[in-house]
PDB file of C-alpha atoms in Angstrom:
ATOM      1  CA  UNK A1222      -2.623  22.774  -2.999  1.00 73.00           C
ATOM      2  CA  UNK A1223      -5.122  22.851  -6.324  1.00 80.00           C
ATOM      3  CA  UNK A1224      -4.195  27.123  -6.341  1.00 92.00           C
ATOM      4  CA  UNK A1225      -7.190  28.766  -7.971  1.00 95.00           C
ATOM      5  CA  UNK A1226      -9.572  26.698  -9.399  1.00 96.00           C
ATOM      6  CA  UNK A1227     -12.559  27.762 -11.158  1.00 97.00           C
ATOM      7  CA  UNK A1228     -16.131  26.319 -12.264  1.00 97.00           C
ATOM      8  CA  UNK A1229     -17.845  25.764 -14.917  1.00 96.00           C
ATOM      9  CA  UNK A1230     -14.872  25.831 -17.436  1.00 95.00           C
ATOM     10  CA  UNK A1231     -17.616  25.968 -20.441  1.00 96.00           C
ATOM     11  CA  UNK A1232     -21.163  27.186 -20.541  1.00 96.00           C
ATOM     12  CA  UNK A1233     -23.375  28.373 -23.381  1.00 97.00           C
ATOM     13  CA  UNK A1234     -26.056  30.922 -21.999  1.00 97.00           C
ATOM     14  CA  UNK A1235     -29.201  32.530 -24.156  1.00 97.00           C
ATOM     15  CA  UNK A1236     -29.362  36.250 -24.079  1.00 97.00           C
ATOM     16  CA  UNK A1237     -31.248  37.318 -21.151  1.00 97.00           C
ATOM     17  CA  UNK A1238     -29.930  34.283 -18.680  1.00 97.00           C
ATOM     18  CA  UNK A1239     -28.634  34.534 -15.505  1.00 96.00           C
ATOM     19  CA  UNK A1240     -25.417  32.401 -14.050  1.00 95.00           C
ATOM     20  CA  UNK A1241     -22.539  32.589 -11.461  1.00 97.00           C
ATOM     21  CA  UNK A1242     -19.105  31.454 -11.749  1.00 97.00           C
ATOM     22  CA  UNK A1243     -17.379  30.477  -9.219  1.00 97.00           C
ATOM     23  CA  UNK A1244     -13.721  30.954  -8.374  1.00 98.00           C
ATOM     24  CA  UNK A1245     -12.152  29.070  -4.954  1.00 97.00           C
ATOM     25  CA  UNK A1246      -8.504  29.859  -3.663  1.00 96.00           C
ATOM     26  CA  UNK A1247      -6.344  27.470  -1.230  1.00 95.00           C
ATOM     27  CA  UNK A1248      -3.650  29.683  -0.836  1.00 92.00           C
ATOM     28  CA  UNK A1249      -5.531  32.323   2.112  1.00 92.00           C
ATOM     29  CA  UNK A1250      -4.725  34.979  -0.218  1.00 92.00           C
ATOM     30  CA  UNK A1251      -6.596  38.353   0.685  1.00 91.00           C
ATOM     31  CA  UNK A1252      -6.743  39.600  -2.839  1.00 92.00           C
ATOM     32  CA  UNK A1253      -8.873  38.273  -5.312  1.00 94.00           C
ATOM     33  CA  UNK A1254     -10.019  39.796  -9.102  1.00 95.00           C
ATOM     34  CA  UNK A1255     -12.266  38.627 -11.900  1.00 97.00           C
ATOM     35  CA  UNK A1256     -11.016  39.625 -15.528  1.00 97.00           C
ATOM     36  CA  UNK A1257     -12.215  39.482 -18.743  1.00 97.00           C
ATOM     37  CA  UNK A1258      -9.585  38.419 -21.814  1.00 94.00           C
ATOM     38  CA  UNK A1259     -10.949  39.180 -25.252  1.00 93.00           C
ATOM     39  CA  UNK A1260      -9.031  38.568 -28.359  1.00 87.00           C
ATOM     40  CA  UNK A1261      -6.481  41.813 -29.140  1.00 82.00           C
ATOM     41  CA  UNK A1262      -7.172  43.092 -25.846  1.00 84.00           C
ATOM     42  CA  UNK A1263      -4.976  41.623 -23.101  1.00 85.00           C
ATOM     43  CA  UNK A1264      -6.953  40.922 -19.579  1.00 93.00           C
ATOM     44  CA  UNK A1265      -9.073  43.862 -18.321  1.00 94.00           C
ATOM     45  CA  UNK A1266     -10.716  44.084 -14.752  1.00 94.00           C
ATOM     46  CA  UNK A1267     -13.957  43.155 -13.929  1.00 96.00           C
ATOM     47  CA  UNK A1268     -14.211  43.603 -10.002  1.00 96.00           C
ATOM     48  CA  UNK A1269     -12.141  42.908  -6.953  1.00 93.00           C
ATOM     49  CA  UNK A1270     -11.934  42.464  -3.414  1.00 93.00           C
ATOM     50  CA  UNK A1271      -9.529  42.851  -0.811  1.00 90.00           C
ATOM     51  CA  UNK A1272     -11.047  40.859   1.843  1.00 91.00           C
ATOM     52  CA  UNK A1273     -13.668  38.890   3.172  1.00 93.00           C
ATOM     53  CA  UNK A1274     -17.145  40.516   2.284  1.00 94.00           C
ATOM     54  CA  UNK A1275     -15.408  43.702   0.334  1.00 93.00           C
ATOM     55  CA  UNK A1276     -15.841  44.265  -3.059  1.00 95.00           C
ATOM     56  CA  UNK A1277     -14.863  46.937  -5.585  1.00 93.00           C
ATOM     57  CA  UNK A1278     -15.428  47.797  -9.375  1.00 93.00           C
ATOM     58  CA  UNK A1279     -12.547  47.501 -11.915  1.00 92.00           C
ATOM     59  CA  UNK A1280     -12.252  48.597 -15.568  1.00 90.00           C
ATOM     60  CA  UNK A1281     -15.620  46.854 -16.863  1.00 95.00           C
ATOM     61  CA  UNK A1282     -17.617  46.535 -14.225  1.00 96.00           C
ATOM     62  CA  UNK A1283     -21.297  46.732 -16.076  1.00 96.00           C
ATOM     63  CA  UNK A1284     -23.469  43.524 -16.266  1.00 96.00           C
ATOM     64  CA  UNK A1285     -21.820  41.961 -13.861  1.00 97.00           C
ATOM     65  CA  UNK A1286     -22.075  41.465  -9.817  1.00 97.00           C
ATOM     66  CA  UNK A1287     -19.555  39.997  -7.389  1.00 97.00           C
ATOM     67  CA  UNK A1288     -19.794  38.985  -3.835  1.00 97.00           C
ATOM     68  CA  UNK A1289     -16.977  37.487  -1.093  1.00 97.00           C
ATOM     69  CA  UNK A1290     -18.813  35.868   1.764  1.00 95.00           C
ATOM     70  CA  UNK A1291     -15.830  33.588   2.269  1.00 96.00           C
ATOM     71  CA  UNK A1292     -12.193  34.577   2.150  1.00 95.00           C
ATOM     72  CA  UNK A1293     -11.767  31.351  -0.400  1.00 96.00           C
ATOM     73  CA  UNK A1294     -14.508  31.977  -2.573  1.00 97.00           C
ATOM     74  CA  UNK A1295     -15.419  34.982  -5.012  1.00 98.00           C
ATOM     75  CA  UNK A1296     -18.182  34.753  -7.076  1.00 98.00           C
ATOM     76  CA  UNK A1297     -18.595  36.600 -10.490  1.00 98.00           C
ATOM     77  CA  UNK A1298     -22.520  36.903 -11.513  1.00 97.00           C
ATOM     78  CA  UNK A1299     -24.322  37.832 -14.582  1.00 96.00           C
ATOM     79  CA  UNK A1300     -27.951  38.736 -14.580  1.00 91.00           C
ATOM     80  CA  UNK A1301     -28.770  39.100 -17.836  1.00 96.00           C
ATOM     81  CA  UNK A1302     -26.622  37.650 -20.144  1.00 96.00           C
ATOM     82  CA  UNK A1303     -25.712  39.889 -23.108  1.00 97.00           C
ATOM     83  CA  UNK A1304     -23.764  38.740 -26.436  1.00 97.00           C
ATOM     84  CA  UNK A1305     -21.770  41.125 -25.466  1.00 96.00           C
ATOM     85  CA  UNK A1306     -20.342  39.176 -22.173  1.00 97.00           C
ATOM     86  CA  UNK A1307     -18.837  36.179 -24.600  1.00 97.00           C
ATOM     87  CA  UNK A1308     -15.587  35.964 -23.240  1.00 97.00           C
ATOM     88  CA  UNK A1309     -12.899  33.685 -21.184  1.00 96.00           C
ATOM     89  CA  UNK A1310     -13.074  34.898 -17.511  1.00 97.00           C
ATOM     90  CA  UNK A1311     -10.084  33.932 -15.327  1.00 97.00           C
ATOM     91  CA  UNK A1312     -10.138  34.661 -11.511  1.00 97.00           C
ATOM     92  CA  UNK A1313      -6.868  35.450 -10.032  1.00 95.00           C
ATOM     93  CA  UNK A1314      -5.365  36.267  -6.313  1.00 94.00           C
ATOM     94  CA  UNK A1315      -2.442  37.340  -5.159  1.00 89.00           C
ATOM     95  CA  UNK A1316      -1.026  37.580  -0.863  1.00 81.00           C
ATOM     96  CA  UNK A1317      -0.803  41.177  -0.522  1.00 67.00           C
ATOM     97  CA  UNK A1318       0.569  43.499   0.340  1.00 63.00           C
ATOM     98  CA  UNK A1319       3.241  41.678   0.676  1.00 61.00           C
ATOM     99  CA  UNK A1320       3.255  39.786  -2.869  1.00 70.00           C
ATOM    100  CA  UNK A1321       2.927  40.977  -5.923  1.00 82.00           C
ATOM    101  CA  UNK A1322       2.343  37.671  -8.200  1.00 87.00           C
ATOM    102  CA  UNK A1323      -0.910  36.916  -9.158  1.00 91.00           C
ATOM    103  CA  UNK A1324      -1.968  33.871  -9.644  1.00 93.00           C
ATOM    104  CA  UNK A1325      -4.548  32.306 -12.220  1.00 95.00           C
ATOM    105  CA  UNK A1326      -7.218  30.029 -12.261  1.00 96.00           C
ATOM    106  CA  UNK A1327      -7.522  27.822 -15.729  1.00 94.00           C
ATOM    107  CA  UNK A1328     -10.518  30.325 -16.690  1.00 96.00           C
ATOM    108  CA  UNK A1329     -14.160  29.763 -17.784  1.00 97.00           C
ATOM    109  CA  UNK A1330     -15.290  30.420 -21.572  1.00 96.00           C
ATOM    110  CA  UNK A1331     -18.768  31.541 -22.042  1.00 97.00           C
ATOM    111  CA  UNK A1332     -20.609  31.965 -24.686  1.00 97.00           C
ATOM    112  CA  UNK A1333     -23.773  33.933 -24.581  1.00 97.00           C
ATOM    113  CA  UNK A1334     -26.039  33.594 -27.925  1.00 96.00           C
TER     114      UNK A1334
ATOM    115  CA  UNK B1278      -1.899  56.717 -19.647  1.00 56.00           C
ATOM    116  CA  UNK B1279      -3.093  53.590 -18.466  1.00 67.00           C
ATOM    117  CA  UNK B1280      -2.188  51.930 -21.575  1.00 88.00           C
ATOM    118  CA  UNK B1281       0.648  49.238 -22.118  1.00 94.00           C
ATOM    119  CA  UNK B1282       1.318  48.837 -25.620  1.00 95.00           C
ATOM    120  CA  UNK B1283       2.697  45.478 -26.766  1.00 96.00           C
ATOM    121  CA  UNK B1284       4.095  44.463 -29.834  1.00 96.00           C
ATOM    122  CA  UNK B1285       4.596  42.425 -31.934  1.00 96.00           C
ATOM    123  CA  UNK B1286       1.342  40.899 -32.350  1.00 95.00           C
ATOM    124  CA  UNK B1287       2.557  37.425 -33.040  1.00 96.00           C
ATOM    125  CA  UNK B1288       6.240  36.001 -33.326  1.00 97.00           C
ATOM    126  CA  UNK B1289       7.741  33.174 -35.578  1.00 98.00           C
ATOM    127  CA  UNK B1290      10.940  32.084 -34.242  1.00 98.00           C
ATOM    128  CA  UNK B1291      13.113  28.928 -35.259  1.00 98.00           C
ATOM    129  CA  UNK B1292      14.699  26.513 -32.699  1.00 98.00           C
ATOM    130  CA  UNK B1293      17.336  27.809 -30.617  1.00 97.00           C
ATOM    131  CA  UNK B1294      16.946  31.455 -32.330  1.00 98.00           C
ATOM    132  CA  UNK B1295      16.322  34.617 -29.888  1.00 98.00           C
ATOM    133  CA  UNK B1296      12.461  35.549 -29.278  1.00 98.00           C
ATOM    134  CA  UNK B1297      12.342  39.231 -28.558  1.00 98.00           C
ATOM    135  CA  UNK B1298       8.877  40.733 -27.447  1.00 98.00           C
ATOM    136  CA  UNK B1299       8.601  44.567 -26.371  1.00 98.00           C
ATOM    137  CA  UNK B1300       6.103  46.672 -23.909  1.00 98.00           C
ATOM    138  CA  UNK B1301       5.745  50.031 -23.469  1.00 97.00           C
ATOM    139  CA  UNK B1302       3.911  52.428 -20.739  1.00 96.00           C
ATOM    140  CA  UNK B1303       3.012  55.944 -20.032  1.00 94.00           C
ATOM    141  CA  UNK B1304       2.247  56.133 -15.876  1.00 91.00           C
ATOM    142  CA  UNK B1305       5.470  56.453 -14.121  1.00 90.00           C
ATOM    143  CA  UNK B1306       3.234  55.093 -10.857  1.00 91.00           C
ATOM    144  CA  UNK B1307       3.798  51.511 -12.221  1.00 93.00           C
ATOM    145  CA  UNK B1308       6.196  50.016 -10.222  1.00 93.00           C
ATOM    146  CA  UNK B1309       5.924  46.273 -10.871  1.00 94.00           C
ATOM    147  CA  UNK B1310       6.421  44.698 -14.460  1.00 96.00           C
ATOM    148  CA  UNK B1311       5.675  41.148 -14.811  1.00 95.00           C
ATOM    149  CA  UNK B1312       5.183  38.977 -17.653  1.00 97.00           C
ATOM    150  CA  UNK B1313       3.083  36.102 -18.373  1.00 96.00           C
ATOM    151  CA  UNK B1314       2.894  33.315 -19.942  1.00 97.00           C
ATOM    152  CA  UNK B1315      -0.072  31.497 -21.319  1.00 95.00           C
ATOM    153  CA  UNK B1316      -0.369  27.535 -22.437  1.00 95.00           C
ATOM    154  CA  UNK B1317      -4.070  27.435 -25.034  1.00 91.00           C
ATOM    155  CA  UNK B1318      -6.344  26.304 -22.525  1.00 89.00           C
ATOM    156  CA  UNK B1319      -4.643  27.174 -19.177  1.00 91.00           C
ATOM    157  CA  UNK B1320      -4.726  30.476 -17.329  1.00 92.00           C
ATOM    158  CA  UNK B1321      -1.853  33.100 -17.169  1.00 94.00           C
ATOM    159  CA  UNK B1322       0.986  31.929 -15.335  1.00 94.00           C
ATOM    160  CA  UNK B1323       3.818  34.180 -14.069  1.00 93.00           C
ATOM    161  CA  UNK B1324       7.273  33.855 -15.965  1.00 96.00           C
ATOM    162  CA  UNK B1325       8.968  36.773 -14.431  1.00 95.00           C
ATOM    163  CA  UNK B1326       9.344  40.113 -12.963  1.00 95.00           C
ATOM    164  CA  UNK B1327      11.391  42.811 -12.766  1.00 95.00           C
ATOM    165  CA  UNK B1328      11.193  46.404 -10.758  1.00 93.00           C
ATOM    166  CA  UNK B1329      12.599  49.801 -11.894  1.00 91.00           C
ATOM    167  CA  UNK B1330      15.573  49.671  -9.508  1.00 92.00           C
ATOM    168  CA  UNK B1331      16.788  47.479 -11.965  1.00 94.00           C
ATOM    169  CA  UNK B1332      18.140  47.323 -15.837  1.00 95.00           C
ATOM    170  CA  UNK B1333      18.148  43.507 -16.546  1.00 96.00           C
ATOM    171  CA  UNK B1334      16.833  40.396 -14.607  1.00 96.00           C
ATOM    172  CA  UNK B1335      17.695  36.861 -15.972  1.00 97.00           C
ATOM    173  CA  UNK B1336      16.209  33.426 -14.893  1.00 96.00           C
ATOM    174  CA  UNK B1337      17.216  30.625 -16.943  1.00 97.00           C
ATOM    175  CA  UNK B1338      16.964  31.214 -20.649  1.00 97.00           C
ATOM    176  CA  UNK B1339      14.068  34.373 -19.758  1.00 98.00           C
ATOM    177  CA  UNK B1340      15.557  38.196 -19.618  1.00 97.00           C
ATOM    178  CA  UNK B1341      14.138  41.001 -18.941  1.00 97.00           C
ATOM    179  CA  UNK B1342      15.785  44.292 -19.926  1.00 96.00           C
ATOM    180  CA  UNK B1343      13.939  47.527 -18.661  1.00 96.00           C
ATOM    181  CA  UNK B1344      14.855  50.803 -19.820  1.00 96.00           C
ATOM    182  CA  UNK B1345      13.435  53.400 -16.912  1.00 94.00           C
ATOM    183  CA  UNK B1346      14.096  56.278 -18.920  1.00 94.00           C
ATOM    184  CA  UNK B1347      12.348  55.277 -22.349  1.00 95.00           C
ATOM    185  CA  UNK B1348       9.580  53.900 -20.550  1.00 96.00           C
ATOM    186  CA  UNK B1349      10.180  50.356 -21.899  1.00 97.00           C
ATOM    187  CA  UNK B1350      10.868  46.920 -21.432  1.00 97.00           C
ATOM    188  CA  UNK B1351      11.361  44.194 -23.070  1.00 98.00           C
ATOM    189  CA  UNK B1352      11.192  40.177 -22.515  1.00 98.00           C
ATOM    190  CA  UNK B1353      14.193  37.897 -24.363  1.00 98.00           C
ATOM    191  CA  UNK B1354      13.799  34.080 -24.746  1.00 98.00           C
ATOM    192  CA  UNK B1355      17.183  32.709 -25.804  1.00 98.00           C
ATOM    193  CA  UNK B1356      18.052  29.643 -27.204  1.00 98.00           C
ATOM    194  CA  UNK B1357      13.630  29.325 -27.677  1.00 98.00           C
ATOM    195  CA  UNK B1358      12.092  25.623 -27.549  1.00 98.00           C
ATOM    196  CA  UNK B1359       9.056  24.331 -29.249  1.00 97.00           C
ATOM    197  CA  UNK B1360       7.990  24.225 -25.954  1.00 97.00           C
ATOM    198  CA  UNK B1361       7.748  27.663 -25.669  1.00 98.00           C
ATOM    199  CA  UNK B1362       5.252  28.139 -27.412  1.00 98.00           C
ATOM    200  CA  UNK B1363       2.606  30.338 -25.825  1.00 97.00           C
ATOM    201  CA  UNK B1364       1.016  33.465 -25.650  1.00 95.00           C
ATOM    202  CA  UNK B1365       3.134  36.437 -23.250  1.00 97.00           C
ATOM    203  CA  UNK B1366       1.750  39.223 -21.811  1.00 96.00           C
ATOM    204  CA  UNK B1367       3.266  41.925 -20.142  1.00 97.00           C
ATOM    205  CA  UNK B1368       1.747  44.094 -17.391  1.00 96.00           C
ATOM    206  CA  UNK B1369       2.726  47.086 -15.064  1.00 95.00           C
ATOM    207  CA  UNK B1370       1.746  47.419 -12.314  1.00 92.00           C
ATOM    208  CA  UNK B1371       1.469  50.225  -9.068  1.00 90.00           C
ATOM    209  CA  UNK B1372      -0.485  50.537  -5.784  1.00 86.00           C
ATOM    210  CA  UNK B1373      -3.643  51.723  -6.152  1.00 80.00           C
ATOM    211  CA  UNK B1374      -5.962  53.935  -3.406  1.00 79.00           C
ATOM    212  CA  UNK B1375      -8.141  50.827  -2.696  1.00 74.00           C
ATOM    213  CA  UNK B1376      -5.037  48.859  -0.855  1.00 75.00           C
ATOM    214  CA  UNK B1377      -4.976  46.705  -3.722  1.00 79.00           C
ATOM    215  CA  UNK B1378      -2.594  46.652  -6.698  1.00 85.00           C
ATOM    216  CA  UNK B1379      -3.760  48.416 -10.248  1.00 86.00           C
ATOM    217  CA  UNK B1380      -2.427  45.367 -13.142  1.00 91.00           C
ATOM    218  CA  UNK B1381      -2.462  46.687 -16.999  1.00 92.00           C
ATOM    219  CA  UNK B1382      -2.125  44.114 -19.447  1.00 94.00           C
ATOM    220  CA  UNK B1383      -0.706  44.368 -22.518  1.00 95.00           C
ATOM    221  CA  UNK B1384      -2.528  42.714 -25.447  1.00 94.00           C
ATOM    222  CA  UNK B1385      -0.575  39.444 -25.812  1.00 95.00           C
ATOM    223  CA  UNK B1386       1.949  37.919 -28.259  1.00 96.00           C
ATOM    224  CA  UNK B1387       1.346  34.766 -29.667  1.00 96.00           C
ATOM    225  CA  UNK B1388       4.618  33.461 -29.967  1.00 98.00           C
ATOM    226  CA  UNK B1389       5.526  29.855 -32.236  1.00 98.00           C
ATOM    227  CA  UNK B1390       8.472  28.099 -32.324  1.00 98.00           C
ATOM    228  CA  UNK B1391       9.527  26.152 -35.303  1.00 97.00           C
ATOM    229  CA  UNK B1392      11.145  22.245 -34.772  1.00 92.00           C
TER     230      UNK B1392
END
């Protein structure tokens, strides 16, 4: 099993650019999240989803999109890229409800200039 | 409310001394507290967890001690290893209205162990 894996692991973006990263799970959990971790401030939600083409809005939601056509596969989109968005994003998933552990992917750093 | 304070910021511990990091919370909803630990490079990965049912929880050389009543818990690597070096993060955690789970993270302390 590779868990959660997660592409690109780097990318540089111009203000203004669009990209998607992509986060795939092995594991057929339901539950899947995209965070943000900035430096000082711990992890803080993005969006989520609790199944198959559901989606909801977490803590810091603004600037970015989401969408779960496949139960594996939850895709984190920016569509205009802001200095702002410079950040590591990790996808994560966890069984639920009957398990509580989340588990990580390795993350993605962008860097918007 | 939402908040879970962590401290200290960053922790210098020699070989085979105690590393003591401490979390706080407000929402007496969470009902899951999990820490984290985090390799430079590598995504969180879960150390361990404890509930409220519960004072203490030990696996290996990793202890939690929770303390329901002051709203606080705390995470104690004995007998620390170079190789624990890493970042920790606690969280809380509670059922949210969505189905889901709600996870707060606390800000993360960079811990180093000297050789």
């Amino acid at each position: 099993n590779a868990g959660v894996t997660q592409t690109p692991k780097f990318r540089v973006l111009k203000t203004g650019q669009s990209m998607t990263l992509l986060c795939a799970q092995d594991m057929n959990h339901e539950y899947m999240y995209w965070y943000r971790q900035d430096p000082g401030m711990g992890l803080r939600l993005i969006h989520y989803s609790v199944g198959e083409g559901t989606t909801a809005k977490g803590e810091v939601p603004d600037g970015y999109n989401v969408s779960r056509l496949k139960k594996q596969n939850f895709l984190l989109g920016l569509e205009s890229a802001a200095p702002s968005q410079t950040s590591v994003y990790f996808c994560a998933s966890n069984r639920s409800p009957l398990g509580r552990e989340q588990y990580f992917g390795p993350g993605t750093r962008l860097t918007v200039t | 409310q939402q908040q879970v304070k962590q401290s200290p910021q960053s922790l210098i511990v020699q070989k085979g001394g105690i590393s003591i990091i401490n979390c706080a919370y407000e929402n007496t909803a969470f009902d899951y507290f999990p820490w984290y630990q985090q390799f430079p490079g590598k995504g969180p990965a879960l150390l361990i967890a404890i509930r409220p049912d519960v004072s203490e929880k030990k696996e290996g050389r990793f202890t939690i001690s929770f303390n329901k009543s002051a709203k606080q818990f705390s995470l104690h690597i004995m007998d620390s290893q170079p190789g624990d070096s890493a970042t920790y993060f606690c969280a809380a955690s509670s059922p949210s209205t969505s189905g889901t789970y709600k996870y707060i993270f606390g800000t993360g302390t960079r811990l180093k162990v000297l050789a």
